[in-house]
Amino acid sequence: MSDVNPNPNRPDPIMTVDGAPFWRAANEGRFVAQKCGGCGRLWHPPRPICPECRSKDRQEQPLSGRGTVISWVMPIHPPAFGFDQPPVVALVEVEEGLRFVTNVENVAPQDMRFGMKVEVAFATTRGGHKIPVFHPAKEG
């Protein structure tokens, strides 16, 4: 998992009570999800109770950081706030089965494809926070 800053204008994440543990982990370079202490289900985005059994016993689960692009788009108009160039916005499914709306970086738009293997990296925001983004996976 690498640390990148191709865009010093990237907006900071919005810190909520439920999302704070996710963003704290990202600031430390860790990619995590919530796990239910009652039934063991993983979920994202963060929320106060398990969507399966309604337990309030939330735990942190490290994720592999490896995933597959399910879908992607490049928003052209209106321009994406905080980006000099249109970002690649993707739906990535990680090995653990969770899906994240994120950016795929270090790839030319013409090289983007469905099914592309990607791995997590952390981009720095203008306020110095880190957020998970994905890069094409290294082969081998």
mmCIF file of N, CA and C in Angstrom, residues 4-60:
data_model
loop_
_atom_site.group_PDB
_atom_site.id
_atom_site.type_symbol
_atom_site.label_atom_id
_atom_site.label_comp_id
_atom_site.label_asym_id
_atom_site.label_seq_id
_atom_site.Cartn_x
_atom_site.Cartn_y
_atom_site.Cartn_z
ATOM 1 N N VAL A 4 0.413 8.417 -2.070
ATOM 2 C CA VAL A 4 0.553 9.250 -3.251
ATOM 3 C C VAL A 4 -0.106 10.605 -3.031
ATOM 4 N N ASN A 5 0.334 11.596 -3.793
ATOM 5 C CA ASN A 5 -0.303 12.902 -3.747
ATOM 6 C C ASN A 5 -0.251 13.556 -5.119
ATOM 7 N N PRO A 6 -0.958 12.972 -6.116
ATOM 8 C CA PRO A 6 -0.950 13.588 -7.435
ATOM 9 C C PRO A 6 -1.829 14.832 -7.515
ATOM 10 N N ASN A 7 -2.632 15.079 -6.489
ATOM 11 C CA ASN A 7 -3.569 16.191 -6.520
ATOM 12 C C ASN A 7 -3.600 16.898 -5.172
ATOM 13 N N PRO A 8 -2.821 17.969 -5.000
ATOM 14 C CA PRO A 8 -2.788 18.664 -3.711
ATOM 15 C C PRO A 8 -4.081 19.402 -3.384
ATOM 16 N N ASN A 9 -5.027 19.487 -4.338
ATOM 17 C CA ASN A 9 -6.312 20.164 -4.099
ATOM 18 C C ASN A 9 -7.435 19.206 -3.721
ATOM 19 N N ARG A 10 -7.122 17.912 -3.596
ATOM 20 C CA ARG A 10 -8.150 16.910 -3.285
ATOM 21 C C ARG A 10 -8.861 17.300 -1.983
ATOM 22 N N PRO A 11 -10.192 17.322 -1.990
ATOM 23 C CA PRO A 11 -10.933 17.697 -0.783
ATOM 24 C C PRO A 11 -10.692 16.710 0.368
ATOM 25 N N ASP A 12 -10.801 17.227 1.583
ATOM 26 C CA ASP A 12 -10.704 16.391 2.781
ATOM 27 C C ASP A 12 -11.955 15.527 2.916
ATOM 28 N N PRO A 13 -11.837 14.385 3.584
ATOM 29 C CA PRO A 13 -13.033 13.574 3.843
ATOM 30 C C PRO A 13 -13.946 14.287 4.836
ATOM 31 N N ILE A 14 -15.210 13.966 4.799
ATOM 32 C CA ILE A 14 -16.172 14.513 5.755
ATOM 33 C C ILE A 14 -16.217 13.564 6.945
ATOM 34 N N MET A 15 -15.789 14.054 8.082
ATOM 35 C CA MET A 15 -15.737 13.225 9.288
ATOM 36 C C MET A 15 -17.109 13.184 9.949
ATOM 37 N N THR A 16 -17.642 11.991 10.096
ATOM 38 C CA THR A 16 -18.882 11.783 10.835
ATOM 39 C C THR A 16 -18.561 10.908 12.040
ATOM 40 N N VAL A 17 -19.444 10.830 12.989
ATOM 41 C CA VAL A 17 -19.227 9.988 14.165
ATOM 42 C C VAL A 17 -19.025 8.536 13.737
ATOM 43 N N ASP A 18 -19.860 8.043 12.840
ATOM 44 C CA ASP A 18 -19.756 6.642 12.417
ATOM 45 C C ASP A 18 -18.546 6.393 11.527
ATOM 46 N N GLY A 19 -18.180 7.364 10.698
ATOM 47 C CA GLY A 19 -17.076 7.177 9.762
ATOM 48 C C GLY A 19 -15.702 7.493 10.323
ATOM 49 N N ALA A 20 -15.625 8.117 11.498
ATOM 50 C CA ALA A 20 -14.340 8.541 12.055
ATOM 51 C C ALA A 20 -13.329 7.402 12.171
ATOM 52 N N PRO A 21 -13.701 6.195 12.635
ATOM 53 C CA PRO A 21 -12.696 5.126 12.718
ATOM 54 C C PRO A 21 -12.112 4.746 11.346
ATOM 55 N N PHE A 22 -12.930 4.765 10.299
ATOM 56 C CA PHE A 22 -12.452 4.458 8.945
ATOM 57 C C PHE A 22 -11.417 5.490 8.507
ATOM 58 N N TRP A 23 -11.730 6.783 8.719
ATOM 59 C CA TRP A 23 -10.828 7.843 8.294
ATOM 60 C C TRP A 23 -9.571 7.907 9.152
ATOM 61 N N ARG A 24 -9.686 7.590 10.449
ATOM 62 C CA ARG A 24 -8.508 7.526 11.317
ATOM 63 C C ARG A 24 -7.548 6.447 10.821
ATOM 64 N N ALA A 25 -8.101 5.289 10.487
ATOM 65 C CA ALA A 25 -7.280 4.187 9.965
ATOM 66 C C ALA A 25 -6.608 4.608 8.655
ATOM 67 N N ALA A 26 -7.345 5.259 7.770
ATOM 68 C CA ALA A 26 -6.774 5.713 6.499
ATOM 69 C C ALA A 26 -5.617 6.678 6.749
ATOM 70 N N ASN A 27 -5.778 7.591 7.710
ATOM 71 C CA ASN A 27 -4.698 8.529 8.035
ATOM 72 C C ASN A 27 -3.437 7.787 8.487
ATOM 73 N N GLU A 28 -3.616 6.588 9.041
ATOM 74 C CA GLU A 28 -2.491 5.754 9.485
ATOM 75 C C GLU A 28 -2.014 4.811 8.376
ATOM 76 N N GLY A 29 -2.625 4.903 7.181
ATOM 77 C CA GLY A 29 -2.234 4.035 6.077
ATOM 78 C C GLY A 29 -2.808 2.640 6.176
ATOM 79 N N ARG A 30 -3.926 2.510 6.886
ATOM 80 C CA ARG A 30 -4.588 1.204 7.024
ATOM 81 C C ARG A 30 -5.940 1.242 6.330
ATOM 82 N N PHE A 31 -6.263 0.171 5.597
ATOM 83 C CA PHE A 31 -7.531 0.049 4.868
ATOM 84 C C PHE A 31 -8.402 -0.947 5.627
ATOM 85 N N VAL A 32 -9.503 -0.459 6.193
ATOM 86 C CA VAL A 32 -10.329 -1.272 7.081
ATOM 87 C C VAL A 32 -11.811 -1.147 6.751
ATOM 88 N N ALA A 33 -12.587 -2.045 7.329
ATOM 89 C CA ALA A 33 -14.049 -1.973 7.278
ATOM 90 C C ALA A 33 -14.563 -2.285 8.677
ATOM 91 N N GLN A 34 -15.855 -2.099 8.863
ATOM 92 C CA GLN A 34 -16.472 -2.477 10.122
ATOM 93 C C GLN A 34 -16.864 -3.946 10.055
ATOM 94 N N LYS A 35 -16.759 -4.606 11.212
ATOM 95 C CA LYS A 35 -17.159 -6.000 11.346
ATOM 96 C C LYS A 35 -18.042 -6.104 12.577
ATOM 97 N N CYS A 36 -19.106 -6.879 12.460
ATOM 98 C CA CYS A 36 -20.023 -7.075 13.570
ATOM 99 C C CYS A 36 -19.423 -8.061 14.563
ATOM 100 N N GLY A 37 -19.394 -7.660 15.833
ATOM 101 C CA GLY A 37 -18.932 -8.548 16.895
ATOM 102 C C GLY A 37 -19.947 -9.616 17.234
ATOM 103 N N GLY A 38 -21.196 -9.436 16.755
ATOM 104 C CA GLY A 38 -22.239 -10.421 17.030
ATOM 105 C C GLY A 38 -22.290 -11.519 15.986
ATOM 106 N N CYS A 39 -22.453 -11.133 14.709
ATOM 107 C CA CYS A 39 -22.645 -12.148 13.653
ATOM 108 C C CYS A 39 -21.444 -12.268 12.706
ATOM 109 N N GLY A 40 -20.476 -11.336 12.801
ATOM 110 C CA GLY A 40 -19.279 -11.422 11.978
ATOM 111 C C GLY A 40 -19.377 -10.779 10.605
ATOM 112 N N ARG A 41 -20.506 -10.172 10.265
ATOM 113 C CA ARG A 41 -20.672 -9.558 8.944
ATOM 114 C C ARG A 41 -19.776 -8.332 8.796
ATOM 115 N N LEU A 42 -19.204 -8.166 7.605
ATOM 116 C CA LEU A 42 -18.462 -6.955 7.251
ATOM 117 C C LEU A 42 -19.404 -5.987 6.568
ATOM 118 N N TRP A 43 -19.173 -4.678 6.761
ATOM 119 C CA TRP A 43 -19.973 -3.708 6.025
ATOM 120 C C TRP A 43 -19.215 -2.415 5.802
ATOM 121 N N HIS A 44 -19.628 -1.729 4.746
ATOM 122 C CA HIS A 44 -19.157 -0.392 4.405
ATOM 123 C C HIS A 44 -20.238 0.214 3.516
ATOM 124 N N PRO A 45 -20.605 1.456 3.662
ATOM 125 C CA PRO A 45 -20.001 2.478 4.504
ATOM 126 C C PRO A 45 -20.319 2.270 5.986
ATOM 127 N N PRO A 46 -19.526 2.950 6.839
ATOM 128 C CA PRO A 46 -19.725 2.817 8.283
ATOM 129 C C PRO A 46 -21.115 3.259 8.714
ATOM 130 N N ARG A 47 -21.646 2.557 9.694
ATOM 131 C CA ARG A 47 -22.934 2.911 10.290
ATOM 132 C C ARG A 47 -22.965 2.426 11.735
ATOM 133 N N PRO A 48 -23.914 2.884 12.526
ATOM 134 C CA PRO A 48 -23.870 2.620 13.968
ATOM 135 C C PRO A 48 -24.220 1.186 14.382
ATOM 136 N N ILE A 49 -24.975 0.468 13.542
ATOM 137 C CA ILE A 49 -25.365 -0.894 13.923
ATOM 138 C C ILE A 49 -25.198 -1.842 12.738
ATOM 139 N N CYS A 50 -25.066 -3.111 13.037
ATOM 140 C CA CYS A 50 -24.933 -4.127 11.995
ATOM 141 C C CYS A 50 -26.207 -4.178 11.151
ATOM 142 N N PRO A 51 -26.069 -4.140 9.833
ATOM 143 C CA PRO A 51 -27.255 -4.204 8.983
ATOM 144 C C PRO A 51 -27.894 -5.607 8.961
ATOM 145 N N GLU A 52 -27.189 -6.599 9.471
ATOM 146 C CA GLU A 52 -27.703 -7.971 9.482
ATOM 147 C C GLU A 52 -28.454 -8.295 10.779
ATOM 148 N N CYS A 53 -27.763 -8.165 11.931
ATOM 149 C CA CYS A 53 -28.356 -8.605 13.204
ATOM 150 C C CYS A 53 -28.691 -7.458 14.151
ATOM 151 N N ARG A 54 -28.384 -6.233 13.752
ATOM 152 C CA ARG A 54 -28.664 -5.008 14.521
ATOM 153 C C ARG A 54 -27.808 -4.869 15.785
ATOM 154 N N SER A 55 -26.727 -5.610 15.880
ATOM 155 C CA SER A 55 -25.816 -5.488 17.014
ATOM 156 C C SER A 55 -25.099 -4.143 16.954
ATOM 157 N N LYS A 56 -24.795 -3.589 18.118
ATOM 158 C CA LYS A 56 -24.019 -2.352 18.196
ATOM 159 C C LYS A 56 -22.541 -2.645 18.450
ATOM 160 N N ASP A 57 -22.170 -3.908 18.467
ATOM 161 C CA ASP A 57 -20.793 -4.324 18.714
ATOM 162 C C ASP A 57 -20.004 -4.226 17.412
ATOM 163 N N ARG A 58 -19.477 -3.030 17.140
ATOM 164 C CA ARG A 58 -18.716 -2.785 15.913
ATOM 165 C C ARG A 58 -17.234 -3.001 16.183
ATOM 166 N N GLN A 59 -16.585 -3.727 15.280
ATOM 167 C CA GLN A 59 -15.157 -3.968 15.382
ATOM 168 C C GLN A 59 -14.494 -3.528 14.085
ATOM 169 N N GLU A 60 -13.187 -3.409 14.112
ATOM 170 C CA GLU A 60 -12.433 -3.019 12.922
ATOM 171 C C GLU A 60 -11.826 -4.259 12.285
#
